[in-house]
mmCIF file of C-alpha atoms in Angstrom:
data_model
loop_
_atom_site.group_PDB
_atom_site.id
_atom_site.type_symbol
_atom_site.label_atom_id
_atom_site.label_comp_id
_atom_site.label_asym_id
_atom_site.label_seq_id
_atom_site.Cartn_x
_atom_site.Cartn_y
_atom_site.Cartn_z
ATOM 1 C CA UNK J 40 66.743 95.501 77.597
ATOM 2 C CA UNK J 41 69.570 97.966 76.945
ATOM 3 C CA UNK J 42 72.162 96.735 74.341
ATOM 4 C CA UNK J 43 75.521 96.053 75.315
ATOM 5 C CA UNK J 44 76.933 98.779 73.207
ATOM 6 C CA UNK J 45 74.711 101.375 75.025
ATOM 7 C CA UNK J 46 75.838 99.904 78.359
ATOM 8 C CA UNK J 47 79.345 99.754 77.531
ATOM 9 C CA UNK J 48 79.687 103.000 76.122
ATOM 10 C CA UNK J 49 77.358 104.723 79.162
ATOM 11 C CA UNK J 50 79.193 102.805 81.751
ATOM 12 C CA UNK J 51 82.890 104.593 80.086
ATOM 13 C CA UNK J 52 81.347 108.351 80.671
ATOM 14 C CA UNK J 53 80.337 107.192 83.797
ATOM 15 C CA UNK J 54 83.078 106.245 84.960
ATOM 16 C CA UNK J 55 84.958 109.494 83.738
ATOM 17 C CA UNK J 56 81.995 111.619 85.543
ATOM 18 C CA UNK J 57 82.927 109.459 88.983
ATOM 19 C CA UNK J 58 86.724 109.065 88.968
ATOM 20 C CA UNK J 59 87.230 112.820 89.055
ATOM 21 C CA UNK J 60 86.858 114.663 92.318
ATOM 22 C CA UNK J 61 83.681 116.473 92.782
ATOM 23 C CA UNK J 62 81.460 118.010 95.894
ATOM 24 C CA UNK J 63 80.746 114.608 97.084
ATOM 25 C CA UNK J 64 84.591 113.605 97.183
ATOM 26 C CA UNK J 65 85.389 116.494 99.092
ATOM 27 C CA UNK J 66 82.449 116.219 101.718
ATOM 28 C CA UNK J 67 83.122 112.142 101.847
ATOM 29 C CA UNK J 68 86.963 113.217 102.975
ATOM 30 C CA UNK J 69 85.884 116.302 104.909
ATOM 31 C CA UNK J 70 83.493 113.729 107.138
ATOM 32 C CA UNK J 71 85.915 110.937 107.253
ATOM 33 C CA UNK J 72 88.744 113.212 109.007
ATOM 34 C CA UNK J 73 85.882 115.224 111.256
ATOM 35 C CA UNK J 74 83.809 112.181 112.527
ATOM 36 C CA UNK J 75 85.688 109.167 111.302
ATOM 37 C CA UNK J 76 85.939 106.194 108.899
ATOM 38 C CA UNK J 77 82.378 104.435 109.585
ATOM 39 C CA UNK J 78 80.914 107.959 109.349
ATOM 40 C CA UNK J 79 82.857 108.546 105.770
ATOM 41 C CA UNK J 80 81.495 104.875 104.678
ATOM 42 C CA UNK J 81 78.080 105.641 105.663
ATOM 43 C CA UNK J 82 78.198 109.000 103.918
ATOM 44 C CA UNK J 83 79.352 107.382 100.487
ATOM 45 C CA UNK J 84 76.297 104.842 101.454
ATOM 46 C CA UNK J 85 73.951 107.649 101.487
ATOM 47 C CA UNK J 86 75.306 109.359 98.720
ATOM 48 C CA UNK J 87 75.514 106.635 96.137
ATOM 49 C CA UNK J 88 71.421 106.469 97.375
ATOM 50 C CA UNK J 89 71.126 110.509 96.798
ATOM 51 C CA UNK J 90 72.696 109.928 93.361
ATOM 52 C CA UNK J 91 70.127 107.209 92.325
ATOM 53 C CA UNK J 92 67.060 108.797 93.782
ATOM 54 C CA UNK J 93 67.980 111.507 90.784
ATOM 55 C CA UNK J 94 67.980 108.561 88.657
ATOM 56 C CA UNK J 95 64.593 107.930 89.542
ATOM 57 C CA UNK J 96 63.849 110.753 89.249
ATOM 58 C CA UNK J 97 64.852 111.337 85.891
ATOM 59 C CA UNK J 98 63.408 108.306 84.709
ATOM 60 C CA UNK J 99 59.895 109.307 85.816
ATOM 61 C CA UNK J 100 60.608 113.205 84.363
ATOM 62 C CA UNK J 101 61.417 115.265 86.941
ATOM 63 C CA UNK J 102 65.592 115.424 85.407
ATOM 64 C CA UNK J 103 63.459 117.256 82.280
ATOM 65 C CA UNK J 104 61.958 119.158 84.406
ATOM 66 C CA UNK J 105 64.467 121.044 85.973
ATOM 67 C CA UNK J 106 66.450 120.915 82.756
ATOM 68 C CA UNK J 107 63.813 123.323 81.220
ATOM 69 C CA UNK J 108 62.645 125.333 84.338
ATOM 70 C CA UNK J 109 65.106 127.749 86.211
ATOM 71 C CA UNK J 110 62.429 128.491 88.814
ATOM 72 C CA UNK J 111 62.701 124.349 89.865
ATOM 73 C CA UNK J 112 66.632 123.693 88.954
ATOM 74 C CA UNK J 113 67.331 127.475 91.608
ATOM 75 C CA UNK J 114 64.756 126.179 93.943
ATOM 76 C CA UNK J 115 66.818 122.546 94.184
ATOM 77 C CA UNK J 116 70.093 123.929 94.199
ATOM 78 C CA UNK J 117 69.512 126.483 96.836
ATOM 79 C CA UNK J 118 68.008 123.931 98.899
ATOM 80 C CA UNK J 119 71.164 121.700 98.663
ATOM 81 C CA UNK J 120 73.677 124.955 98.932
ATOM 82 C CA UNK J 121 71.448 125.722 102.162
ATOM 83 C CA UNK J 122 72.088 122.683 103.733
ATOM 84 C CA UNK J 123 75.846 122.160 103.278
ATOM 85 C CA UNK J 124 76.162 125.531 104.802
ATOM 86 C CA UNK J 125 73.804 124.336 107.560
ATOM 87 C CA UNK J 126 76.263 120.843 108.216
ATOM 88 C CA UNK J 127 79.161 123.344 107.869
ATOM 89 C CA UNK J 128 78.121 125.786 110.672
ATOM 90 C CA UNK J 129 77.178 122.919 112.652
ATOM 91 C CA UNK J 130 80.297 121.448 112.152
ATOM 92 C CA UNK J 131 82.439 124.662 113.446
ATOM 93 C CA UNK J 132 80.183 124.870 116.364
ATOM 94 C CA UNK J 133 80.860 121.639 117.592
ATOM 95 C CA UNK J 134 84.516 121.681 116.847
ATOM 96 C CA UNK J 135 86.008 121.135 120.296
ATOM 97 C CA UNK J 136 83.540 117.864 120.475
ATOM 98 C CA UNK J 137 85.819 115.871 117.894
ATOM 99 C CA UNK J 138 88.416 114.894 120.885
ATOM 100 C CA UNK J 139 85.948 113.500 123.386
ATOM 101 C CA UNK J 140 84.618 111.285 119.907
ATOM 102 C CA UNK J 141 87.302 109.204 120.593
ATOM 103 C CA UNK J 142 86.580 107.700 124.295
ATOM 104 C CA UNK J 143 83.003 108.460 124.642
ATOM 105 C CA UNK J 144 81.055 105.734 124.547
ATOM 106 C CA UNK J 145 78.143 105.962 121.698
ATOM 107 C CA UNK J 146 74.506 105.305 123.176
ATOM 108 C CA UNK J 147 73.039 107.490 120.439
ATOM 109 C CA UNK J 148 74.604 105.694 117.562
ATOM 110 C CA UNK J 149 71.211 104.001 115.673
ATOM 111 C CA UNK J 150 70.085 107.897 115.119
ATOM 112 C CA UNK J 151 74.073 108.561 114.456
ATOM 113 C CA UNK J 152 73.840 106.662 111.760
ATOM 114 C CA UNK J 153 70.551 107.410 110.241
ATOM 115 C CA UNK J 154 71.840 111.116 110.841
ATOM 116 C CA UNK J 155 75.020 110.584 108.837
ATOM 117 C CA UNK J 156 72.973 108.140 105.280
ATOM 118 C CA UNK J 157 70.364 111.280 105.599
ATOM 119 C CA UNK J 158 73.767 113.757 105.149
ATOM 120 C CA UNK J 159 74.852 111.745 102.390
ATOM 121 C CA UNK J 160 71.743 111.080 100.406
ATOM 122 C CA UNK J 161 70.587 114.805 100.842
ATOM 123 C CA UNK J 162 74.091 115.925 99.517
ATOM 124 C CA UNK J 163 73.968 113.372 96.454
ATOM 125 C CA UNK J 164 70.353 114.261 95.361
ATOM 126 C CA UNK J 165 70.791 118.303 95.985
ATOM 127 C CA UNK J 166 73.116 118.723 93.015
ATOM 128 C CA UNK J 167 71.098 119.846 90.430
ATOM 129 C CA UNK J 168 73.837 119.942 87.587
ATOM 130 C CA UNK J 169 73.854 116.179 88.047
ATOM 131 C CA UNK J 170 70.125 115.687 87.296
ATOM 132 C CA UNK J 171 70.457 118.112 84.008
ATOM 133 C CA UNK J 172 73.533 115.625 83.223
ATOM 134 C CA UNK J 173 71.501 112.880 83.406
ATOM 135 C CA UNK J 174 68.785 114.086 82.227
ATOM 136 C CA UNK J 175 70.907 115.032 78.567
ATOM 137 C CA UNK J 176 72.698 112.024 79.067
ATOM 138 C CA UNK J 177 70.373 109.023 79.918
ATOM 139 C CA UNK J 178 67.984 109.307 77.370
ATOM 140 C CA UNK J 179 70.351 109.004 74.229
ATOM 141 C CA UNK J 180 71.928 105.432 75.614
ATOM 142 C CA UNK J 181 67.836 104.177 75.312
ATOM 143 C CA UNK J 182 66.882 101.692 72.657
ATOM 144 C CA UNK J 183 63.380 103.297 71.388
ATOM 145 C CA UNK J 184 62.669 99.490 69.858
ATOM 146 C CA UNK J 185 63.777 98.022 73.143
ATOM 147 C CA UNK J 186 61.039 100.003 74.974
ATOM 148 C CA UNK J 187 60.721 99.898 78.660
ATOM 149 C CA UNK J 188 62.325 103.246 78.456
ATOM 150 C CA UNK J 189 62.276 103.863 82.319
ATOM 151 C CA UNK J 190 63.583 100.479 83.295
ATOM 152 C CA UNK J 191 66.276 101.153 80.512
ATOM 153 C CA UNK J 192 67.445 104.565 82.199
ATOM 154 C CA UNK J 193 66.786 102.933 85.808
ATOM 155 C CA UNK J 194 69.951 100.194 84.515
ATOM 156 C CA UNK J 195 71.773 102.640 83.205
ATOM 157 C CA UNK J 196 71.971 104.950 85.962
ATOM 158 C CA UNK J 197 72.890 102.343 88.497
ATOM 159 C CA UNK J 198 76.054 102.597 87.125
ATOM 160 C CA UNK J 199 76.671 105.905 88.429
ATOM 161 C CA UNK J 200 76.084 105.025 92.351
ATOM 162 C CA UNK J 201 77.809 101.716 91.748
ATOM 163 C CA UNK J 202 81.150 103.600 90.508
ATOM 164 C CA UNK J 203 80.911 105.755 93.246
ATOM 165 C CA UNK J 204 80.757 102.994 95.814
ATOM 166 C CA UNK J 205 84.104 101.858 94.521
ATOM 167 C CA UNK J 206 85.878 104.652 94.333
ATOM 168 C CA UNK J 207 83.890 107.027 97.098
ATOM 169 C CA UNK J 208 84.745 104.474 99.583
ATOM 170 C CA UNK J 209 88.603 104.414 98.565
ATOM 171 C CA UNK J 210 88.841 108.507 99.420
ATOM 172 C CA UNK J 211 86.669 107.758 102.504
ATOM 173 C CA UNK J 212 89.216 104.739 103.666
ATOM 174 C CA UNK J 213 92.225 106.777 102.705
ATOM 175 C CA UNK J 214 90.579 110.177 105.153
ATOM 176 C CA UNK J 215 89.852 107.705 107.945
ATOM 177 C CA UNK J 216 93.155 106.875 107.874
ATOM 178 C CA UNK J 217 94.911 110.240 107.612
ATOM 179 C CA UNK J 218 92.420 110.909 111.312
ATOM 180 C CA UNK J 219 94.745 108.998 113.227
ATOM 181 C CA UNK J 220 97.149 111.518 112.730
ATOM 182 C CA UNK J 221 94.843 114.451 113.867
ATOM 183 C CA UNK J 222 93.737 112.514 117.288
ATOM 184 C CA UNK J 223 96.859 112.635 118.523
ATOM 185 C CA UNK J 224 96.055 116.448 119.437
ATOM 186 C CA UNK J 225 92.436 118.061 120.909
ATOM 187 C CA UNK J 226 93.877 121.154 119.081
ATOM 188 C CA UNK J 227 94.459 119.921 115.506
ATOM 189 C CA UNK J 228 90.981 118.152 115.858
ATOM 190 C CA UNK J 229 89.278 121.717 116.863
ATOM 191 C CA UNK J 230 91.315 122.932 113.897
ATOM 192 C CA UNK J 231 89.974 119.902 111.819
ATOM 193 C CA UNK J 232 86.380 120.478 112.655
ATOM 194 C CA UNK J 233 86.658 124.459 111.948
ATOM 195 C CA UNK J 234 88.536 123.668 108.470
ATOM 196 C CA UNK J 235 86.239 121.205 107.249
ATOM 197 C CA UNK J 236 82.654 123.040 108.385
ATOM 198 C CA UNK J 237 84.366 126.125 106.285
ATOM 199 C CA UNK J 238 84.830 123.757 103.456
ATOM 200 C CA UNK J 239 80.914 122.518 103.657
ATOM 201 C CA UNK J 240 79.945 126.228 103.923
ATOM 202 C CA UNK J 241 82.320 127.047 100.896
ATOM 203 C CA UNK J 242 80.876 123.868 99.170
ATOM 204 C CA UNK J 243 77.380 125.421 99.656
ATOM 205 C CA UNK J 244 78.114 128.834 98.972
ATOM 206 C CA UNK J 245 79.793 127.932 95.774
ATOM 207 C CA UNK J 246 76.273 125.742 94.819
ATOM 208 C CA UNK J 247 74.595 128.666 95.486
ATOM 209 C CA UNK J 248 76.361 130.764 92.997
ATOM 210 C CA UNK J 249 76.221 128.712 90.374
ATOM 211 C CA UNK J 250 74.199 129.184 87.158
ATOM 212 C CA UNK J 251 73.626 128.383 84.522
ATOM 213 C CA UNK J 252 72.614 129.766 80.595
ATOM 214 C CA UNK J 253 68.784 130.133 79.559
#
């Protein structure tokens, strides 16, 4: 078991590494305002899943793995980068749809939503930074005497997604509401739709040109 002082003191960086407003903020807000508030919900959903499969993965080595190799941590990150820009191209071609969003009726909406937790969890596990984070991070809140060193770092880093429920879901209700604004006019919602597929392409272009030191 991991000792209170471990979980108490991993839980207050976590909570620092959550409250302030990263890639996934910005996309949860850029999805509430372009496709609405369920979408935004469903996207912190999918996240907070994205953001615990690189738990996992850490746990079972795959965190040191790209912490060591550039050839894995570039191949990750430019498959993440690759598909923001992907979501944000799709998202200016398809600006004009936003207005008829709001009085079509939605037959397609099972494979909506299993289209919008795939967005989310994609974008939450395609950061690499955050596995190297964890992958630093996680391992000095184990208790070696404790062992069950896996199931000690797969408690630990629930606290992550769990965080980011909380707060995720207050940027995505606060977005959902600022769309009721923007549906008063076909032309602000084109304008909505171009802005925020430029801001997934900028999100993706900006992973892409990150780097790091080794």
């Amino acid at each position: 078991m991991v000792s209170t002082d471990h979980l108490l003191g991993f839980a207050g960086l976590a909570f620092l590494l959550v409250v302030v407003p990263g890639p996934s903020v910005l996309f949860t807000i850029t999805r509430a305002i372009t496709l609405g508030r369920r979408e935004a919900l469903l996207t912190v959903a999918g996240n907070a899943v994205g953001v615990y499969s690189q738990v996992v993965a850490v746990a079972v080595g795959l965190g040191a793995l790209v912490a060591t190799s550039s050839t894995v941590f570039t191949t990750v990150k430019l498959l993440g980068a690759g598909y923001l820009v992907y979501l944000g191209v799709q998202a200016i071609r398809h600006r004009g749809d936003l207005a008829e969003s709001f009085s079509a009726a939605a037959p397609d909406m099972p494979y909506r939503t299993g289209r919008v937790l795939r967005d989310g969890l994609v974008v939450g596990f395609a950061n690499p930074k955050s596995i190297v984070f964890l992958a630093a991070l996680l391992p000095q809140f184990v208790t070696l005497d404790h062992g069950w060193i896996p199931g000690q770092m797969l408690l630990l880093g629930a606290i992550i997604p769990a965080f980011g429920l909380v707060l995720d879901t207050g940027w995505a209700l606060a977005a959902g509401a600022a769309r009721t604004w923007f549906a008063r006019s076909p032309r602000r919602l084109a304008a909505v739709g171009g802005t925020g597929g430029l801001v997934m392409i900028g999100l993706g272009t900006s992973l892409a040109l990150s780097g790091r030191k080794d």
